[in-house]
Amino acid sequence: MSVYSFTSCVVSSLVSVVDWNMRNIDDQEFKMVFDQGGSVFEAVRIANSSFDNCGMSLSKRPSRMSSVRDVVVSNCKVINSEIGPTVFEDVQVEGLDVNPILLLWSCFYKRVCLVGKIGKIRVNIEPSAFCTDAGVLAEFAERRAAFYSSVDWALDISRARFVDFACKGVPLALIRRDPETQVIVRKQDFSGVDMLGTQFASAFPETHTRLGIFGESIAEEALLVVPLAAPRKRREDWVGGIAELRRLGIVSG
């Protein structure tokens, strides 16, 4: 396995569309590769490769969002890396090992499909951690609304088996999902964890915690995903919790 470890000046040429167009990348290890935004990654096939301490589109402005189009990633690994504001279009990820978590910040998605075993993923609406700049947040919100107004579907997670998955900022109506293990809960049906009682908290602590976070948020709906690739105890927590929510009429698929 060869190792790519680049300084920032080399990265600038690596991420250019000329260098990446129509490339097939297999069995490579990328270390400390950073894209500062404004790049285009197009028609790339990446397989059996790893990204260690890397970052994509590390910009806090929507005008500097990198674009990823017509890309297939299969059986790759991500270690201590993150993805800043990026536009993903026609992307398929088939199996992704993540250590410990992959954070995606204010990314936009159009026909992005996740398949197979996928590690811990958190899709955030903010462009960066602890972002409180009202102007920046408003600019992203405006761009996000305009982007999704013409999207037929954003994400397809129906065939993914996650270790963990949480998603904010993507219209849930535009997410293709498995109605048995990936369900939507809405504030109109859920007034807070108090309505569930103490037995729910004891029997399904992880599901209860996630519902508590949703109940205290300003979001009107949330996606609950059974972590099918997680250890048995966690899977049973979510399967049982969602089954109880169905019995109570809080979720229906």
CSV table of C-alpha atoms in Angstrom, one decimal:
chain,number,residue,atom,x,y,z
A,1,MET,CA,0.0,0.0,0.0
A,2,SER,CA,1.4,3.3,-1.0
A,3,VAL,CA,1.1,6.4,1.3
A,4,TYR,CA,0.0,9.9,0.1
A,5,SER,CA,1.1,12.5,2.6
A,6,PHE,CA,1.0,16.0,1.1
A,7,THR,CA,1.8,19.5,2.2
A,8,SER,CA,-0.8,22.2,1.4
A,9,CYS,CA,0.9,23.2,-1.8
A,10,VAL,CA,0.7,19.7,-3.2
A,11,VAL,CA,-2.9,19.3,-2.1
A,12,SER,CA,-3.9,22.3,-4.2
A,13,SER,CA,-3.0,20.4,-7.3
A,14,LEU,CA,-4.3,17.1,-6.0
A,15,VAL,CA,-7.8,18.4,-5.6
A,16,SER,CA,-8.1,20.1,-8.9
A,17,VAL,CA,-10.8,18.7,-11.3
A,18,VAL,CA,-8.1,18.1,-13.9
A,19,ASP,CA,-6.2,15.7,-11.7
A,20,TRP,CA,-9.3,13.9,-10.3
A,21,ASN,CA,-11.5,13.5,-13.4
A,22,MET,CA,-12.1,9.9,-14.4
A,23,ARG,CA,-9.7,8.5,-11.8
A,24,ASN,CA,-9.8,5.1,-10.3
A,25,ILE,CA,-8.1,5.0,-6.9
A,26,ASP,CA,-7.5,1.6,-5.3
A,27,ASP,CA,-5.7,0.5,-2.1
A,28,GLN,CA,-4.3,3.9,-1.2
A,29,GLU,CA,-3.7,5.6,2.2
A,30,PHE,CA,-4.2,9.3,2.4
A,31,LYS,CA,-2.7,11.1,5.5
A,32,MET,CA,-3.3,14.7,6.5
A,33,VAL,CA,-4.8,15.7,3.2
A,34,PHE,CA,-6.8,19.0,3.5
A,35,ASP,CA,-9.1,20.7,1.0
A,36,GLN,CA,-9.8,24.3,2.0
A,37,GLY,CA,-12.9,24.6,-0.1
A,38,GLY,CA,-13.8,25.7,-3.6
A,39,SER,CA,-12.7,22.4,-5.2
A,40,VAL,CA,-14.4,20.0,-7.6
A,41,PHE,CA,-14.1,16.2,-7.3
A,42,GLU,CA,-15.8,14.5,-10.2
A,43,ALA,CA,-16.0,11.1,-11.8
A,44,VAL,CA,-13.8,9.4,-9.2
A,45,ARG,CA,-13.9,5.7,-8.1
A,46,ILE,CA,-12.2,5.1,-4.7
A,47,ALA,CA,-11.9,1.6,-3.3
A,48,ASN,CA,-10.2,-0.1,-0.4
A,49,SER,CA,-8.5,3.1,0.7
A,50,SER,CA,-8.2,5.0,3.9
A,51,PHE,CA,-8.3,8.7,4.9
A,52,ASP,CA,-6.3,9.4,8.2
A,53,ASN,CA,-6.6,12.9,9.7
A,54,CYS,CA,-8.0,14.4,6.6
A,55,GLY,CA,-10.5,17.2,5.9
A,56,MET,CA,-12.7,18.2,3.0
A,57,SER,CA,-14.0,21.6,2.2
A,58,LEU,CA,-12.8,23.2,5.4
A,59,SER,CA,-14.5,26.5,4.7
A,60,LYS,CA,-17.2,28.3,6.7
A,61,ARG,CA,-18.8,30.1,3.8
A,62,PRO,CA,-21.3,28.6,1.3
A,63,SER,CA,-19.6,30.4,-1.5
A,64,ARG,CA,-16.6,28.2,-0.9
A,65,MET,CA,-18.3,24.8,-0.7
A,66,SER,CA,-16.5,22.1,-2.6
A,67,SER,CA,-18.5,19.9,-5.0
A,68,VAL,CA,-18.4,16.1,-5.2
A,69,ARG,CA,-20.2,14.6,-8.3
A,70,ASP,CA,-20.4,11.2,-9.8
A,71,VAL,CA,-18.3,9.5,-7.2
A,72,VAL,CA,-18.3,5.9,-5.9
A,73,VAL,CA,-16.6,5.0,-2.6
A,74,SER,CA,-16.4,1.4,-1.7
A,75,ASN,CA,-14.9,-0.5,1.3
A,76,CYS,CA,-12.9,2.5,2.6
A,77,LYS,CA,-11.9,3.7,6.0
A,78,VAL,CA,-12.0,7.2,7.6
A,79,ILE,CA,-10.0,7.9,10.7
A,80,ASN,CA,-10.2,11.2,12.7
A,81,SER,CA,-11.4,13.1,9.6
A,82,GLU,CA,-14.3,15.5,8.9
A,83,ILE,CA,-16.1,17.0,6.0
A,84,GLY,CA,-17.0,20.7,5.9
A,85,PRO,CA,-19.7,22.3,3.8
A,86,THR,CA,-19.8,20.3,0.6
A,87,VAL,CA,-22.3,19.7,-2.2
A,88,PHE,CA,-22.7,16.0,-2.9
A,89,GLU,CA,-24.4,14.9,-6.1
A,90,ASP,CA,-24.8,11.4,-7.5
A,91,VAL,CA,-22.6,9.8,-4.9
A,92,GLN,CA,-22.6,6.2,-3.7
A,93,VAL,CA,-20.9,4.9,-0.6
A,94,GLU,CA,-20.7,1.1,-0.3
A,95,GLY,CA,-19.3,0.1,3.1
A,96,LEU,CA,-17.4,2.7,5.2
A,97,ASP,CA,-15.4,2.0,8.3
A,98,VAL,CA,-15.3,5.0,10.6
A,99,ASN,CA,-13.1,5.7,13.6
A,100,PRO,CA,-14.4,7.1,15.8
A,101,ILE,CA,-17.0,9.3,14.1
A,102,LEU,CA,-17.4,11.1,10.8
A,103,LEU,CA,-18.9,14.6,11.2
A,104,LEU,CA,-20.4,16.3,8.1
A,105,TRP,CA,-21.0,20.0,8.5
A,106,SER,CA,-23.8,21.8,6.6
A,107,CYS,CA,-23.4,19.6,3.5
A,108,PHE,CA,-26.1,19.5,0.7
A,109,TYR,CA,-27.1,16.2,-0.8
A,110,LYS,CA,-28.6,15.2,-4.1
A,111,ARG,CA,-29.0,11.5,-4.9
A,112,VAL,CA,-26.5,10.3,-2.4
A,113,CYS,CA,-26.8,6.6,-1.5
A,114,LEU,CA,-25.3,4.7,1.5
A,115,VAL,CA,-25.2,0.9,1.2
A,116,GLY,CA,-23.9,-1.8,3.5
A,117,LYS,CA,-22.1,-1.5,6.8
A,118,ILE,CA,-21.5,2.2,7.6
A,119,GLY,CA,-19.7,3.5,10.7
A,120,LYS,CA,-20.8,6.3,13.1
A,121,ILE,CA,-22.1,9.2,11.1
A,122,ARG,CA,-23.4,12.6,12.2
A,123,VAL,CA,-24.9,14.9,9.7
A,124,ASN,CA,-25.0,18.5,11.1
A,125,ILE,CA,-26.9,21.5,10.0
A,126,GLU,CA,-24.2,23.9,11.3
A,127,PRO,CA,-21.2,24.7,9.1
A,128,SER,CA,-18.8,24.2,12.0
A,129,ALA,CA,-18.8,23.2,15.7
A,130,PHE,CA,-20.3,25.9,18.0
A,131,CYS,CA,-21.1,28.2,15.1
A,132,THR,CA,-23.3,31.1,16.3
A,133,ASP,CA,-22.7,33.7,13.6
A,134,ALA,CA,-26.3,34.6,12.7
A,135,GLY,CA,-25.2,36.0,9.3
A,136,VAL,CA,-23.4,32.8,8.3
A,137,LEU,CA,-26.2,30.6,9.5
A,138,ALA,CA,-28.8,32.6,7.6
A,139,GLU,CA,-26.7,32.4,4.4
A,140,PHE,CA,-26.4,28.7,4.7
A,141,ALA,CA,-30.2,28.4,5.4
A,142,GLU,CA,-31.1,30.4,2.4
A,143,ARG,CA,-28.7,28.4,0.1
A,144,ARG,CA,-30.0,25.1,1.6
A,145,ALA,CA,-33.7,26.0,1.0
A,146,ALA,CA,-32.9,27.0,-2.6
A,147,PHE,CA,-30.9,23.8,-3.2
A,148,TYR,CA,-33.5,21.4,-1.9
A,149,SER,CA,-36.3,23.1,-3.8
A,150,SER,CA,-35.2,21.3,-6.9
A,151,VAL,CA,-34.0,18.0,-5.5
A,152,ASP,CA,-36.0,14.9,-6.2
A,153,TRP,CA,-34.4,12.9,-3.4
A,154,ALA,CA,-31.4,13.7,-1.2
A,155,LEU,CA,-30.3,10.6,0.7
A,156,ASP,CA,-31.0,6.9,0.3
A,157,ILE,CA,-30.2,5.1,3.5
A,158,SER,CA,-32.6,2.3,3.1
A,159,ARG,CA,-29.9,-0.4,2.5
A,160,ALA,CA,-27.4,0.9,5.0
A,161,ARG,CA,-26.5,-0.8,8.3
A,162,PHE,CA,-25.1,1.9,10.6
A,163,VAL,CA,-23.1,1.7,13.7
A,164,ASP,CA,-24.8,5.0,14.5
A,165,PHE,CA,-26.6,7.7,12.5
A,166,ALA,CA,-27.9,11.1,13.3
A,167,CYS,CA,-29.1,13.6,10.8
A,168,LYS,CA,-30.1,17.3,10.9
A,169,GLY,CA,-30.5,19.8,8.1
A,170,VAL,CA,-31.8,17.4,5.4
A,171,PRO,CA,-35.5,17.5,4.7
A,172,LEU,CA,-36.7,14.2,5.9
A,173,ALA,CA,-39.3,13.9,3.1
A,174,LEU,CA,-36.3,13.7,0.7
A,175,ILE,CA,-34.6,10.8,2.5
A,176,ARG,CA,-35.3,7.3,1.2
A,177,ARG,CA,-35.4,4.9,4.2
A,178,ASP,CA,-36.5,1.6,5.5
A,179,PRO,CA,-39.8,2.2,7.3
A,180,GLU,CA,-39.2,-0.7,9.7
A,181,THR,CA,-35.9,0.4,11.1
A,182,GLN,CA,-35.6,4.1,10.1
A,183,VAL,CA,-38.6,6.1,11.3
A,184,ILE,CA,-39.7,9.7,11.8
A,185,VAL,CA,-41.0,11.2,15.0
A,186,ARG,CA,-42.8,14.5,15.0
A,187,LYS,CA,-43.5,17.1,17.7
A,188,GLN,CA,-47.2,17.0,16.8
A,189,ASP,CA,-47.2,13.4,18.1
A,190,PHE,CA,-44.5,13.7,20.8
A,191,SER,CA,-44.8,16.1,23.6
A,192,GLY,CA,-41.6,15.1,25.4
A,193,VAL,CA,-40.0,12.1,27.2
A,194,ASP,CA,-42.3,12.6,30.2
A,195,MET,CA,-45.1,11.0,28.1
A,196,LEU,CA,-43.1,7.8,27.8
A,197,GLY,CA,-42.8,7.1,31.6
A,198,THR,CA,-39.9,5.8,33.6
A,199,GLN,CA,-40.2,2.2,32.3
A,200,PHE,CA,-39.3,3.4,28.8
A,201,ALA,CA,-36.2,5.1,30.1
A,202,SER,CA,-35.1,2.0,31.9
A,203,ALA,CA,-35.8,-0.4,29.1
A,204,PHE,CA,-34.6,1.7,26.2
A,205,PRO,CA,-32.0,4.2,27.6
A,206,GLU,CA,-30.3,5.1,24.3
A,207,THR,CA,-33.5,5.7,22.5
A,208,HIS,CA,-34.8,7.7,25.4
A,209,THR,CA,-31.7,9.9,25.4
A,210,ARG,CA,-32.1,10.6,21.7
A,211,LEU,CA,-35.7,11.4,22.1
A,212,GLY,CA,-34.8,13.7,25.0
A,213,ILE,CA,-32.4,15.7,22.8
A,214,PHE,CA,-35.1,16.0,20.1
A,215,GLY,CA,-37.7,17.1,22.6
A,216,GLU,CA,-35.6,20.0,23.8
A,217,SER,CA,-34.6,21.0,20.3
A,218,ILE,CA,-36.4,23.5,18.0
A,219,ALA,CA,-36.8,20.8,15.3
A,220,GLU,CA,-40.3,19.7,14.4
A,221,GLU,CA,-39.3,16.2,13.4
A,222,ALA,CA,-36.4,13.8,13.8
A,223,LEU,CA,-35.1,10.6,12.2
A,224,LEU,CA,-34.6,7.6,14.4
A,225,VAL,CA,-32.4,4.9,12.9
A,226,VAL,CA,-31.8,1.4,14.4
A,227,PRO,CA,-28.0,0.9,14.5
A,228,LEU,CA,-28.1,-2.5,12.7
A,229,ALA,CA,-24.3,-2.7,12.7
A,230,ALA,CA,-23.9,-2.0,16.4
A,231,PRO,CA,-23.6,-4.6,19.2
A,232,ARG,CA,-26.7,-6.6,20.0
A,233,LYS,CA,-27.5,-4.6,23.2
A,234,ARG,CA,-27.7,-1.3,21.3
A,235,ARG,CA,-29.7,-2.8,18.5
A,236,GLU,CA,-32.2,-4.2,20.9
A,237,ASP,CA,-32.5,-0.9,22.6
A,238,TRP,CA,-33.5,0.8,19.4
A,239,VAL,CA,-35.7,-2.0,18.0
A,240,GLY,CA,-37.6,-2.2,21.3
A,241,GLY,CA,-37.8,1.6,21.7
A,242,ILE,CA,-39.2,2.1,18.2
A,243,ALA,CA,-41.7,-0.8,18.6
A,244,GLU,CA,-43.0,0.9,21.8
A,245,LEU,CA,-43.2,4.2,20.0
A,246,ARG,CA,-45.3,2.5,17.4
A,247,ARG,CA,-47.5,0.9,20.0
A,248,LEU,CA,-48.1,4.4,21.5
A,249,GLY,CA,-48.9,5.8,18.1
A,250,ILE,CA,-46.0,8.2,18.2
A,251,VAL,CA,-44.4,6.8,15.0
A,252,SER,CA,-45.9,4.9,12.1
A,253,GLY,CA,-43.0,4.4,9.8
